[in-house]
C-alpha positions as MATLAB code, in Angstrom:
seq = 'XXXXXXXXXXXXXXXXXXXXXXXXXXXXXXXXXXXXXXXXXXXXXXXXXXXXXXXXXXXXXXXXXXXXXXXX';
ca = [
      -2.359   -0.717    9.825;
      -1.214   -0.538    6.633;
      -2.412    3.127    5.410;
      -0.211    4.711    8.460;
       2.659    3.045    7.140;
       1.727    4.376    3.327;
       1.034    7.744    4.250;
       4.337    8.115    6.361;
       7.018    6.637    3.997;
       5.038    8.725    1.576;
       5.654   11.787    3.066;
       9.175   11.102    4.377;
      10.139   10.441    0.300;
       8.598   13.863   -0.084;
       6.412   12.121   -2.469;
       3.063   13.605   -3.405;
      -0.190   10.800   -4.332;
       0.207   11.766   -7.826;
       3.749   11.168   -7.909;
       3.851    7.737   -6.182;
       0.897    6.670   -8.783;
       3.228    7.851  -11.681;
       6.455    5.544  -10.440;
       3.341    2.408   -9.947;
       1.963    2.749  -13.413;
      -1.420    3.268  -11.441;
      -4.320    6.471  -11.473;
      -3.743    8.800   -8.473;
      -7.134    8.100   -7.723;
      -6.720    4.322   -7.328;
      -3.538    4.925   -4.840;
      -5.311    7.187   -2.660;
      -8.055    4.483   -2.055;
      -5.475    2.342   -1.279;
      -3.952    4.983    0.964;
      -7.594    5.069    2.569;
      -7.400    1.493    2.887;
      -8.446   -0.788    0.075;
      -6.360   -3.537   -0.469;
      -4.284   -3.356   -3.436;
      -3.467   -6.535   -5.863;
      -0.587   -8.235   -5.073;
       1.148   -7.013   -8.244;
       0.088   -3.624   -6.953;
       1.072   -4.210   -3.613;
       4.426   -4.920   -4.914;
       5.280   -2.134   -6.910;
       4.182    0.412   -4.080;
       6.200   -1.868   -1.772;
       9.238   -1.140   -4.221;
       8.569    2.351   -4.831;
       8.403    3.389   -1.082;
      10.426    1.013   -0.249;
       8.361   -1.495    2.122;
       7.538   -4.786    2.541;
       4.821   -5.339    0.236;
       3.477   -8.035    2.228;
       1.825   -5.626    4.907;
      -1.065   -4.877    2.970;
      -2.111   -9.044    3.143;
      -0.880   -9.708    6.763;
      -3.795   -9.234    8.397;
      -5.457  -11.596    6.495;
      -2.950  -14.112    6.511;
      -3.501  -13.772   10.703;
      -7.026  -14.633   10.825;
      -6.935  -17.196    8.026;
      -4.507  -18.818   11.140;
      -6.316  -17.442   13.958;
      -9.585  -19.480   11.729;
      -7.866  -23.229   11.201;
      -6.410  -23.080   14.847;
];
């Protein structure tokens, strides 16, 4: 769920992969992975939540659903 949301903030800012890795402090190469779909840190998470202006807790609540789903 969370790389849709990336990629189309990303390209409503006009912002190119390179560029949002710049504002993070993070290689271009490490943002497009998490574009892809790796889960960033949450300091990560954070900072590209900031930059693009998102809730920075998408990228953990899938997780936090099955870890509820699990003790249910």
């Amino acid at each position: 769920m969370f790389p849709e949301v990336l990629k189309k903030q990303r390209k409503i800012l006009d912002l190119s992969h390179e560029q949002v890795a710049v504002l993070i402090g993070i290689e271009r190469s490490y943002y497009t992975k998490i574009e892809n779909g790796l889960r960033p840190s949450v300091k990560v998470a954070q900072a590209i939540g900031k930059v693009l202006g998102i809730d920075w807790t998408i990228f953990f609540s899938e997780i936090c659903a099955k870890n509820a789903q699990m003790t249910a």
